[in-house]
């Protein structure tokens, strides 16, 4: 089977009180004009229909499975049903629906791992809402890694990448307070993050020899120790090791000069030391069309790079650009991965 023609993408509903339903509907309604890759929506069909009614969309929703989703997609929005426990109201998240939110993610992982779906695209979740229901993971990324470990029995390191038309950026540390970054930042973690990134850029993005630029932790990359010792003690040895292994890599570089046009032309991916160091330039350069890609997993996962935007839900003003980009990238990565196995 072709991963892009015969199997759908598995699209999770995210928090149903957010804009995930709005943009999922938009992606299907404009499927011909936008050439939206076929997907199966995993979530509550009643909530989806209700949101369509609120937005004034005349739409056909059809409950189905992955095997029939691609054919169904032409004339109806295919839904693999997973009911919410509590009625859904746009902009009003409730912890009672946490099981349905996480259940959609678990179902998408299972379907993709068994080969029924080609890749996963996740709509945004609100972690604070899930925490109220006992969710124990810092975020989507860590939850997906735990699901992958449970299914494979292998220890996984999930690597977040923001991929846009002007920049691909990876944070080594993700959802932790800034004050904890220096203690969590080890040479081993940097090395694993870089090797996973290079591997997936080769196998899934089709880059034969990825060019990697590594940011320093401190201002001016430590300025020879005057502004901090981590850059020379922790980061630089990793870069020298990877160079010896044949990786095209430079750094540690001052982050304040890494992201202008001329600098970006010299590398394919920027490895950054903490969350905002990567995500601020990535979103500044491509807020509407950047995609969150999780590397290091046994399946392909992409997501819009924005949140639930509860204040926009049900108002007809949410933009679907980033979701469309995530769907297209998931389709592309699935195709690249399949060709690499042939």
mmCIF file with all atom_site columns, N, CA, C and O in Angstrom, residues 193-242:
data_model
loop_
_atom_site.group_PDB
_atom_site.id
_atom_site.type_symbol
_atom_site.label_atom_id
_atom_site.label_alt_id
_atom_site.label_comp_id
_atom_site.label_asym_id
_atom_site.label_entity_id
_atom_site.label_seq_id
_atom_site.pdbx_PDB_ins_code
_atom_site.Cartn_x
_atom_site.Cartn_y
_atom_site.Cartn_z
_atom_site.occupancy
_atom_site.B_iso_or_equiv
_atom_site.pdbx_formal_charge
_atom_site.auth_seq_id
_atom_site.auth_comp_id
_atom_site.auth_asym_id
_atom_site.auth_atom_id
_atom_site.pdbx_PDB_model_num
ATOM 1   N N  . UNK A 1 193 ? 20.231 14.153 21.071 1.00 0.00 ? 193 UNK A N  1
ATOM 2   C CA . UNK A 1 193 ? 19.336 15.031 20.322 1.00 0.00 ? 193 UNK A CA 1
ATOM 3   C C  . UNK A 1 193 ? 19.871 15.282 18.919 1.00 0.00 ? 193 UNK A C  1
ATOM 4   O O  . UNK A 1 193 ? 19.118 15.221 17.934 1.00 0.00 ? 193 UNK A O  1
ATOM 5   N N  . UNK A 1 194 ? 21.153 15.550 18.815 1.00 0.00 ? 194 UNK A N  1
ATOM 6   C CA . UNK A 1 194 ? 21.754 15.805 17.502 1.00 0.00 ? 194 UNK A CA 1
ATOM 7   C C  . UNK A 1 194 ? 21.713 14.568 16.612 1.00 0.00 ? 194 UNK A C  1
ATOM 8   O O  . UNK A 1 194 ? 21.384 14.663 15.418 1.00 0.00 ? 194 UNK A O  1
ATOM 9   N N  . UNK A 1 195 ? 22.039 13.402 17.155 1.00 0.00 ? 195 UNK A N  1
ATOM 10  C CA . UNK A 1 195 ? 22.068 12.196 16.327 1.00 0.00 ? 195 UNK A CA 1
ATOM 11  C C  . UNK A 1 195 ? 20.666 11.798 15.872 1.00 0.00 ? 195 UNK A C  1
ATOM 12  O O  . UNK A 1 195 ? 20.477 11.360 14.729 1.00 0.00 ? 195 UNK A O  1
ATOM 13  N N  . UNK A 1 196 ? 19.678 11.947 16.744 1.00 0.00 ? 196 UNK A N  1
ATOM 14  C CA . UNK A 1 196 ? 18.296 11.646 16.350 1.00 0.00 ? 196 UNK A CA 1
ATOM 15  C C  . UNK A 1 196 ? 17.845 12.619 15.264 1.00 0.00 ? 196 UNK A C  1
ATOM 16  O O  . UNK A 1 196 ? 17.199 12.227 14.282 1.00 0.00 ? 196 UNK A O  1
ATOM 17  N N  . UNK A 1 197 ? 18.184 13.883 15.430 1.00 0.00 ? 197 UNK A N  1
ATOM 18  C CA . UNK A 1 197 ? 17.796 14.887 14.437 1.00 0.00 ? 197 UNK A CA 1
ATOM 19  C C  . UNK A 1 197 ? 18.419 14.585 13.084 1.00 0.00 ? 197 UNK A C  1
ATOM 20  O O  . UNK A 1 197 ? 17.733 14.605 12.051 1.00 0.00 ? 197 UNK A O  1
ATOM 21  N N  . UNK A 1 198 ? 19.706 14.292 13.068 1.00 0.00 ? 198 UNK A N  1
ATOM 22  C CA . UNK A 1 198 ? 20.394 13.985 11.810 1.00 0.00 ? 198 UNK A CA 1
ATOM 23  C C  . UNK A 1 198 ? 19.803 12.736 11.163 1.00 0.00 ? 198 UNK A C  1
ATOM 24  O O  . UNK A 1 198 ? 19.539 12.701 9.952  1.00 0.00 ? 198 UNK A O  1
ATOM 25  N N  . UNK A 1 199 ? 19.557 11.712 11.962 1.00 0.00 ? 199 UNK A N  1
ATOM 26  C CA . UNK A 1 199 ? 18.983 10.471 11.426 1.00 0.00 ? 199 UNK A CA 1
ATOM 27  C C  . UNK A 1 199 ? 17.630 10.709 10.772 1.00 0.00 ? 199 UNK A C  1
ATOM 28  O O  . UNK A 1 199 ? 17.370 10.250 9.658  1.00 0.00 ? 199 UNK A O  1
ATOM 29  N N  . UNK A 1 200 ? 16.748 11.447 11.464 1.00 0.00 ? 200 UNK A N  1
ATOM 30  C CA . UNK A 1 200 ? 15.410 11.651 10.913 1.00 0.00 ? 200 UNK A CA 1
ATOM 31  C C  . UNK A 1 200 ? 15.409 12.637 9.741  1.00 0.00 ? 200 UNK A C  1
ATOM 32  O O  . UNK A 1 200 ? 14.570 12.530 8.844  1.00 0.00 ? 200 UNK A O  1
ATOM 33  N N  . UNK A 1 201 ? 16.334 13.585 9.740  1.00 0.00 ? 201 UNK A N  1
ATOM 34  C CA . UNK A 1 201 ? 16.441 14.458 8.574  1.00 0.00 ? 201 UNK A CA 1
ATOM 35  C C  . UNK A 1 201 ? 16.866 13.665 7.345  1.00 0.00 ? 201 UNK A C  1
ATOM 36  O O  . UNK A 1 201 ? 16.451 13.966 6.218  1.00 0.00 ? 201 UNK A O  1
ATOM 37  N N  . UNK A 1 202 ? 17.665 12.638 7.551  1.00 0.00 ? 202 UNK A N  1
ATOM 38  C CA . UNK A 1 202 ? 18.053 11.771 6.436  1.00 0.00 ? 202 UNK A CA 1
ATOM 39  C C  . UNK A 1 202 ? 16.901 10.856 6.020  1.00 0.00 ? 202 UNK A C  1
ATOM 40  O O  . UNK A 1 202 ? 16.534 10.789 4.845  1.00 0.00 ? 202 UNK A O  1
ATOM 41  N N  . UNK A 1 203 ? 16.317 10.145 6.997  1.00 0.00 ? 203 UNK A N  1
ATOM 42  C CA . UNK A 1 203 ? 15.353 9.097  6.684  1.00 0.00 ? 203 UNK A CA 1
ATOM 43  C C  . UNK A 1 203 ? 13.968 9.622  6.348  1.00 0.00 ? 203 UNK A C  1
ATOM 44  O O  . UNK A 1 203 ? 13.252 9.007  5.538  1.00 0.00 ? 203 UNK A O  1
ATOM 45  N N  . UNK A 1 204 ? 13.566 10.719 6.957  1.00 0.00 ? 204 UNK A N  1
ATOM 46  C CA . UNK A 1 204 ? 12.203 11.213 6.764  1.00 0.00 ? 204 UNK A CA 1
ATOM 47  C C  . UNK A 1 204 ? 12.129 12.490 5.932  1.00 0.00 ? 204 UNK A C  1
ATOM 48  O O  . UNK A 1 204 ? 11.149 12.686 5.218  1.00 0.00 ? 204 UNK A O  1
ATOM 49  N N  . UNK A 1 205 ? 13.155 13.336 6.036  1.00 0.00 ? 205 UNK A N  1
ATOM 50  C CA . UNK A 1 205 ? 13.153 14.575 5.260  1.00 0.00 ? 205 UNK A CA 1
ATOM 51  C C  . UNK A 1 205 ? 13.938 14.461 3.959  1.00 0.00 ? 205 UNK A C  1
ATOM 52  O O  . UNK A 1 205 ? 13.908 15.368 3.136  1.00 0.00 ? 205 UNK A O  1
ATOM 53  N N  . UNK A 1 206 ? 14.666 13.370 3.792  1.00 0.00 ? 206 UNK A N  1
ATOM 54  C CA . UNK A 1 206 ? 15.373 13.133 2.541  1.00 0.00 ? 206 UNK A CA 1
ATOM 55  C C  . UNK A 1 206 ? 16.622 13.964 2.345  1.00 0.00 ? 206 UNK A C  1
ATOM 56  O O  . UNK A 1 206 ? 17.068 14.146 1.207  1.00 0.00 ? 206 UNK A O  1
ATOM 57  N N  . UNK A 1 207 ? 17.222 14.470 3.432  1.00 0.00 ? 207 UNK A N  1
ATOM 58  C CA . UNK A 1 207 ? 18.469 15.233 3.330  1.00 0.00 ? 207 UNK A CA 1
ATOM 59  C C  . UNK A 1 207 ? 19.654 14.275 3.450  1.00 0.00 ? 207 UNK A C  1
ATOM 60  O O  . UNK A 1 207 ? 19.840 13.632 4.483  1.00 0.00 ? 207 UNK A O  1
ATOM 61  N N  . UNK A 1 208 ? 20.463 14.176 2.426  1.00 0.00 ? 208 UNK A N  1
ATOM 62  C CA . UNK A 1 208 ? 21.554 13.197 2.421  1.00 0.00 ? 208 UNK A CA 1
ATOM 63  C C  . UNK A 1 208 ? 22.617 13.513 3.461  1.00 0.00 ? 208 UNK A C  1
ATOM 64  O O  . UNK A 1 208 ? 23.157 12.613 4.112  1.00 0.00 ? 208 UNK A O  1
ATOM 65  N N  . UNK A 1 209 ? 22.936 14.794 3.627  1.00 0.00 ? 209 UNK A N  1
ATOM 66  C CA . UNK A 1 209 ? 23.962 15.205 4.582  1.00 0.00 ? 209 UNK A CA 1
ATOM 67  C C  . UNK A 1 209 ? 23.518 16.498 5.259  1.00 0.00 ? 209 UNK A C  1
ATOM 68  O O  . UNK A 1 209 ? 23.930 17.596 4.863  1.00 0.00 ? 209 UNK A O  1
ATOM 69  N N  . UNK A 1 210 ? 22.685 16.391 6.289  1.00 0.00 ? 210 UNK A N  1
ATOM 70  C CA . UNK A 1 210 ? 22.139 17.597 6.932  1.00 0.00 ? 210 UNK A CA 1
ATOM 71  C C  . UNK A 1 210 ? 23.234 18.478 7.523  1.00 0.00 ? 210 UNK A C  1
ATOM 72  O O  . UNK A 1 210 ? 24.188 17.993 8.128  1.00 0.00 ? 210 UNK A O  1
ATOM 73  N N  . UNK A 1 211 ? 23.071 19.777 7.343  1.00 0.00 ? 211 UNK A N  1
ATOM 74  C CA . UNK A 1 211 ? 23.986 20.759 7.929  1.00 0.00 ? 211 UNK A CA 1
ATOM 75  C C  . UNK A 1 211 ? 23.378 21.239 9.242  1.00 0.00 ? 211 UNK A C  1
ATOM 76  O O  . UNK A 1 211 ? 22.251 21.745 9.265  1.00 0.00 ? 211 UNK A O  1
ATOM 77  N N  . UNK A 1 212 ? 24.143 21.085 10.317 1.00 0.00 ? 212 UNK A N  1
ATOM 78  C CA . UNK A 1 212 ? 23.626 21.346 11.656 1.00 0.00 ? 212 UNK A CA 1
ATOM 79  C C  . UNK A 1 212 ? 24.369 22.524 12.274 1.00 0.00 ? 212 UNK A C  1
ATOM 80  O O  . UNK A 1 212 ? 25.604 22.561 12.276 1.00 0.00 ? 212 UNK A O  1
ATOM 81  N N  . UNK A 1 213 ? 23.609 23.482 12.810 1.00 0.00 ? 213 UNK A N  1
ATOM 82  C CA . UNK A 1 213 ? 24.188 24.605 13.548 1.00 0.00 ? 213 UNK A CA 1
ATOM 83  C C  . UNK A 1 213 ? 23.726 24.509 14.997 1.00 0.00 ? 213 UNK A C  1
ATOM 84  O O  . UNK A 1 213 ? 22.535 24.348 15.262 1.00 0.00 ? 213 UNK A O  1
ATOM 85  N N  . UNK A 1 214 ? 24.646 24.589 15.931 1.00 0.00 ? 214 UNK A N  1
ATOM 86  C CA . UNK A 1 214 ? 24.332 24.417 17.352 1.00 0.00 ? 214 UNK A CA 1
ATOM 87  C C  . UNK A 1 214 ? 24.507 25.742 18.076 1.00 0.00 ? 214 UNK A C  1
ATOM 88  O O  . UNK A 1 214 ? 25.570 26.376 18.005 1.00 0.00 ? 214 UNK A O  1
ATOM 89  N N  . UNK A 1 215 ? 23.460 26.162 18.768 1.00 0.00 ? 215 UNK A N  1
ATOM 90  C CA . UNK A 1 215 ? 23.512 27.401 19.537 1.00 0.00 ? 215 UNK A CA 1
ATOM 91  C C  . UNK A 1 215 ? 24.216 27.174 20.870 1.00 0.00 ? 215 UNK A C  1
ATOM 92  O O  . UNK A 1 215 ? 24.147 26.094 21.451 1.00 0.00 ? 215 UNK A O  1
ATOM 93  N N  . UNK A 1 216 ? 24.862 28.210 21.347 1.00 0.00 ? 216 UNK A N  1
ATOM 94  C CA . UNK A 1 216 ? 25.399 28.166 22.697 1.00 0.00 ? 216 UNK A CA 1
ATOM 95  C C  . UNK A 1 216 ? 24.304 28.405 23.716 1.00 0.00 ? 216 UNK A C  1
ATOM 96  O O  . UNK A 1 216 ? 23.193 28.833 23.379 1.00 0.00 ? 216 UNK A O  1
ATOM 97  N N  . UNK A 1 217 ? 24.607 28.135 24.968 1.00 0.00 ? 217 UNK A N  1
ATOM 98  C CA . UNK A 1 217 ? 23.637 28.369 26.035 1.00 0.00 ? 217 UNK A CA 1
ATOM 99  C C  . UNK A 1 217 ? 23.671 29.818 26.509 1.00 0.00 ? 217 UNK A C  1
ATOM 100 O O  . UNK A 1 217 ? 22.636 30.446 26.707 1.00 0.00 ? 217 UNK A O  1
ATOM 101 N N  . UNK A 1 218 ? 24.850 30.345 26.685 1.00 0.00 ? 218 UNK A N  1
ATOM 102 C CA . UNK A 1 218 ? 25.031 31.662 27.283 1.00 0.00 ? 218 UNK A CA 1
ATOM 103 C C  . UNK A 1 218 ? 25.140 32.752 26.216 1.00 0.00 ? 218 UNK A C  1
ATOM 104 O O  . UNK A 1 218 ? 25.378 32.462 25.041 1.00 0.00 ? 218 UNK A O  1
ATOM 105 N N  . UNK A 1 219 ? 24.984 34.021 26.601 1.00 0.00 ? 219 UNK A N  1
ATOM 106 C CA . UNK A 1 219 ? 25.215 35.105 25.647 1.00 0.00 ? 219 UNK A CA 1
ATOM 107 C C  . UNK A 1 219 ? 26.606 34.986 25.034 1.00 0.00 ? 219 UNK A C  1
ATOM 108 O O  . UNK A 1 219 ? 27.583 34.651 25.711 1.00 0.00 ? 219 UNK A O  1
ATOM 109 N N  . UNK A 1 220 ? 26.675 35.218 23.716 1.00 0.00 ? 220 UNK A N  1
ATOM 110 C CA . UNK A 1 220 ? 27.944 35.147 22.978 1.00 0.00 ? 220 UNK A CA 1
ATOM 111 C C  . UNK A 1 220 ? 28.583 33.763 23.094 1.00 0.00 ? 220 UNK A C  1
ATOM 112 O O  . UNK A 1 220 ? 29.806 33.637 23.013 1.00 0.00 ? 220 UNK A O  1
ATOM 113 N N  . UNK A 1 221 ? 27.753 32.723 23.299 1.00 0.00 ? 221 UNK A N  1
ATOM 114 C CA . UNK A 1 221 ? 28.245 31.350 23.459 1.00 0.00 ? 221 UNK A CA 1
ATOM 115 C C  . UNK A 1 221 ? 29.311 31.255 24.545 1.00 0.00 ? 221 UNK A C  1
ATOM 116 O O  . UNK A 1 221 ? 30.285 30.503 24.440 1.00 0.00 ? 221 UNK A O  1
ATOM 117 N N  . UNK A 1 222 ? 29.097 32.031 25.623 1.00 0.00 ? 222 UNK A N  1
ATOM 118 C CA . UNK A 1 222 ? 29.989 31.965 26.773 1.00 0.00 ? 222 UNK A CA 1
ATOM 119 C C  . UNK A 1 222 ? 31.167 32.897 26.712 1.00 0.00 ? 222 UNK A C  1
ATOM 120 O O  . UNK A 1 222 ? 31.797 33.187 27.733 1.00 0.00 ? 222 UNK A O  1
ATOM 121 N N  . UNK A 1 223 ? 31.520 33.396 25.514 1.00 0.00 ? 223 UNK A N  1
ATOM 122 C CA . UNK A 1 223 ? 32.662 34.296 25.322 1.00 0.00 ? 223 UNK A CA 1
ATOM 123 C C  . UNK A 1 223 ? 33.911 33.798 26.061 1.00 0.00 ? 223 UNK A C  1
ATOM 124 O O  . UNK A 1 223 ? 34.465 34.458 26.942 1.00 0.00 ? 223 UNK A O  1
ATOM 125 N N  . UNK A 1 224 ? 34.325 32.578 25.651 1.00 0.00 ? 224 UNK A N  1
ATOM 126 C CA . UNK A 1 224 ? 35.536 31.956 26.207 1.00 0.00 ? 224 UNK A CA 1
ATOM 127 C C  . UNK A 1 224 ? 35.503 31.828 27.728 1.00 0.00 ? 224 UNK A C  1
ATOM 128 O O  . UNK A 1 224 ? 36.527 31.978 28.405 1.00 0.00 ? 224 UNK A O  1
ATOM 129 N N  . UNK A 1 225 ? 34.336 31.587 28.258 1.00 0.00 ? 225 UNK A N  1
ATOM 130 C CA . UNK A 1 225 ? 34.205 31.368 29.689 1.00 0.00 ? 225 UNK A CA 1
ATOM 131 C C  . UNK A 1 225 ? 33.856 32.596 30.493 1.00 0.00 ? 225 UNK A C  1
ATOM 132 O O  . UNK A 1 225 ? 33.502 32.497 31.673 1.00 0.00 ? 225 UNK A O  1
ATOM 133 N N  . UNK A 1 226 ? 33.945 33.764 29.888 1.00 0.00 ? 226 UNK A N  1
ATOM 134 C CA . UNK A 1 226 ? 33.668 34.996 30.628 1.00 0.00 ? 226 UNK A CA 1
ATOM 135 C C  . UNK A 1 226 ? 32.193 35.118 31.004 1.00 0.00 ? 226 UNK A C  1
ATOM 136 O O  . UNK A 1 226 ? 31.858 35.733 32.011 1.00 0.00 ? 226 UNK A O  1
ATOM 137 N N  . UNK A 1 227 ? 31.309 34.503 30.200 1.00 0.00 ? 227 UNK A N  1
ATOM 138 C CA . UNK A 1 227 ? 29.866 34.603 30.434 1.00 0.00 ? 227 UNK A CA 1
ATOM 139 C C  . UNK A 1 227 ? 29.239 33.243 30.748 1.00 0.00 ? 227 UNK A C  1
ATOM 140 O O  . UNK A 1 227 ? 28.037 33.067 30.613 1.00 0.00 ? 227 UNK A O  1
ATOM 141 N N  . UNK A 1 228 ? 30.062 32.299 31.153 1.00 0.00 ? 228 UNK A N  1
ATOM 142 C CA . UNK A 1 228 ? 29.547 30.977 31.494 1.00 0.00 ? 228 UNK A CA 1
ATOM 143 C C  . UNK A 1 228 ? 30.440 29.884 30.940 1.00 0.00 ? 228 UNK A C  1
ATOM 144 O O  . UNK A 1 228 ? 31.062 30.038 29.881 1.00 0.00 ? 228 UNK A O  1
ATOM 145 N N  . UNK A 1 229 ? 30.491 28.763 31.660 1.00 0.00 ? 229 UNK A N  1
ATOM 146 C CA . UNK A 1 229 ? 31.410 27.684 31.298 1.00 0.00 ? 229 UNK A CA 1
ATOM 147 C C  . UNK A 1 229 ? 30.754 26.565 30.495 1.00 0.00 ? 229 UNK A C  1
ATOM 148 O O  . UNK A 1 229 ? 31.449 25.706 29.936 1.00 0.00 ? 229 UNK A O  1
ATOM 149 N N  . UNK A 1 230 ? 29.418 26.544 30.443 1.00 0.00 ? 230 UNK A N  1
ATOM 150 C CA . UNK A 1 230 ? 28.716 25.406 29.835 1.00 0.00 ? 230 UNK A CA 1
ATOM 151 C C  . UNK A 1 230 ? 29.030 25.229 28.353 1.00 0.00 ? 230 UNK A C  1
ATOM 152 O O  . UNK A 1 230 ? 29.120 24.098 27.856 1.00 0.00 ? 230 UNK A O  1
ATOM 153 N N  . UNK A 1 231 ? 29.193 26.316 27.636 1.00 0.00 ? 231 UNK A N  1
ATOM 154 C CA . UNK A 1 231 ? 29.402 26.213 26.189 1.00 0.00 ? 231 UNK A CA 1
ATOM 155 C C  . UNK A 1 231 ? 30.675 25.441 25.849 1.00 0.00 ? 231 UNK A C  1
ATOM 156 O O  . UNK A 1 231 ? 30.672 24.576 24.961 1.00 0.00 ? 231 UNK A O  1
ATOM 157 N N  . UNK A 1 232 ? 31.763 25.751 26.559 1.00 0.00 ? 232 UNK A N  1
ATOM 158 C CA . UNK A 1 232 ? 33.024 25.054 26.298 1.00 0.00 ? 232 UNK A CA 1
ATOM 159 C C  . UNK A 1 232 ? 33.094 23.689 26.982 1.00 0.00 ? 232 UNK A C  1
ATOM 160 O O  . UNK A 1 232 ? 33.679 22.748 26.444 1.00 0.00 ? 232 UNK A O  1
ATOM 161 N N  . UNK A 1 233 ? 32.472 23.565 28.150 1.00 0.00 ? 233 UNK A N  1
ATOM 162 C CA . UNK A 1 233 ? 32.596 22.326 28.917 1.00 0.00 ? 233 UNK A CA 1
ATOM 163 C C  . UNK A 1 233 ? 31.606 21.253 28.484 1.00 0.00 ? 233 UNK A C  1
ATOM 164 O O  . UNK A 1 233 ? 31.918 20.059 28.529 1.00 0.00 ? 233 UNK A O  1
ATOM 165 N N  . UNK A 1 234 ? 30.400 21.649 28.063 1.00 0.00 ? 234 UNK A N  1
ATOM 166 C CA . UNK A 1 234 ? 29.339 20.682 27.791 1.00 0.00 ? 234 UNK A CA 1
ATOM 167 C C  . UNK A 1 234 ? 29.009 20.566 26.303 1.00 0.00 ? 234 UNK A C  1
ATOM 168 O O  . UNK A 1 234 ? 28.866 19.463 25.774 1.00 0.00 ? 234 UNK A O  1
ATOM 169 N N  . UNK A 1 235 ? 28.913 21.719 25.616 1.00 0.00 ? 235 UNK A N  1
ATOM 170 C CA . UNK A 1 235 ? 28.440 21.707 24.229 1.00 0.00 ? 235 UNK A CA 1
ATOM 171 C C  . UNK A 1 235 ? 29.558 21.433 23.230 1.00 0.00 ? 235 UNK A C  1
ATOM 172 O O  . UNK A 1 235 ? 29.428 20.590 22.345 1.00 0.00 ? 235 UNK A O  1
ATOM 173 N N  . UNK A 1 236 ? 30.693 22.123 23.367 1.00 0.00 ? 236 UNK A N  1
ATOM 174 C CA . UNK A 1 236 ? 31.763 22.013 22.383 1.00 0.00 ? 236 UNK A CA 1
ATOM 175 C C  . UNK A 1 236 ? 32.293 20.576 22.221 1.00 0.00 ? 236 UNK A C  1
ATOM 176 O O  . UNK A 1 236 ? 32.527 20.131 21.084 1.00 0.00 ? 236 UNK A O  1
ATOM 177 N N  . UNK A 1 237 ? 32.484 19.810 23.310 1.00 0.00 ? 237 UNK A N  1
ATOM 178 C CA . UNK A 1 237 ? 32.962 18.431 23.120 1.00 0.00 ? 237 UNK A CA 1
ATOM 179 C C  . UNK A 1 237 ? 32.022 17.573 22.276 1.00 0.00 ? 237 UNK A C  1
ATOM 180 O O  . UNK A 1 237 ? 32.476 16.696 21.527 1.00 0.00 ? 237 UNK A O  1
ATOM 181 N N  . UNK A 1 238 ? 30.731 17.820 22.375 1.00 0.00 ? 238 UNK A N  1
ATOM 182 C CA . UNK A 1 238 ? 29.765 17.067 21.564 1.00 0.00 ? 238 UNK A CA 1
ATOM 183 C C  . UNK A 1 238 ? 29.945 17.400 20.086 1.00 0.00 ? 238 UNK A C  1
ATOM 184 O O  . UNK A 1 238 ? 29.918 16.509 19.227 1.00 0.00 ? 238 UNK A O  1
ATOM 185 N N  . UNK A 1 239 ? 30.135 18.665 19.791 1.00 0.00 ? 239 UNK A N  1
ATOM 186 C CA . UNK A 1 239 ? 30.311 19.078 18.401 1.00 0.00 ? 239 UNK A CA 1
ATOM 187 C C  . UNK A 1 239 ? 31.574 18.461 17.814 1.00 0.00 ? 239 UNK A C  1
ATOM 188 O O  . UNK A 1 239 ? 31.575 17.966 16.673 1.00 0.00 ? 239 UNK A O  1
ATOM 189 N N  . UNK A 1 240 ? 32.646 18.446 18.583 1.00 0.00 ? 240 UNK A N  1
ATOM 190 C CA . UNK A 1 240 ? 33.889 17.833 18.097 1.00 0.00 ? 240 UNK A CA 1
ATOM 191 C C  . UNK A 1 240 ? 33.700 16.332 17.876 1.00 0.00 ? 240 UNK A C  1
ATOM 192 O O  . UNK A 1 240 ? 34.215 15.776 16.890 1.00 0.00 ? 240 UNK A O  1
ATOM 193 N N  . UNK A 1 241 ? 32.967 15.674 18.759 1.00 0.00 ? 241 UNK A N  1
ATOM 194 C CA . UNK A 1 241 ? 32.706 14.234 18.595 1.00 0.00 ? 241 UNK A CA 1
ATOM 195 C C  . UNK A 1 241 ? 31.895 13.970 17.329 1.00 0.00 ? 241 UNK A C  1
ATOM 196 O O  . UNK A 1 241 ? 32.211 13.052 16.550 1.00 0.00 ? 241 UNK A O  1
ATOM 197 N N  . UNK A 1 242 ? 30.859 14.768 17.104 1.00 0.00 ? 242 UNK A N  1
ATOM 198 C CA . UNK A 1 242 ? 30.017 14.566 15.929 1.00 0.00 ? 242 UNK A CA 1
ATOM 199 C C  . UNK A 1 242 ? 30.770 14.887 14.646 1.00 0.00 ? 242 UNK A C  1
ATOM 200 O O  . UNK A 1 242 ? 30.575 14.222 13.619 1.00 0.00 ? 242 UNK A O  1
#
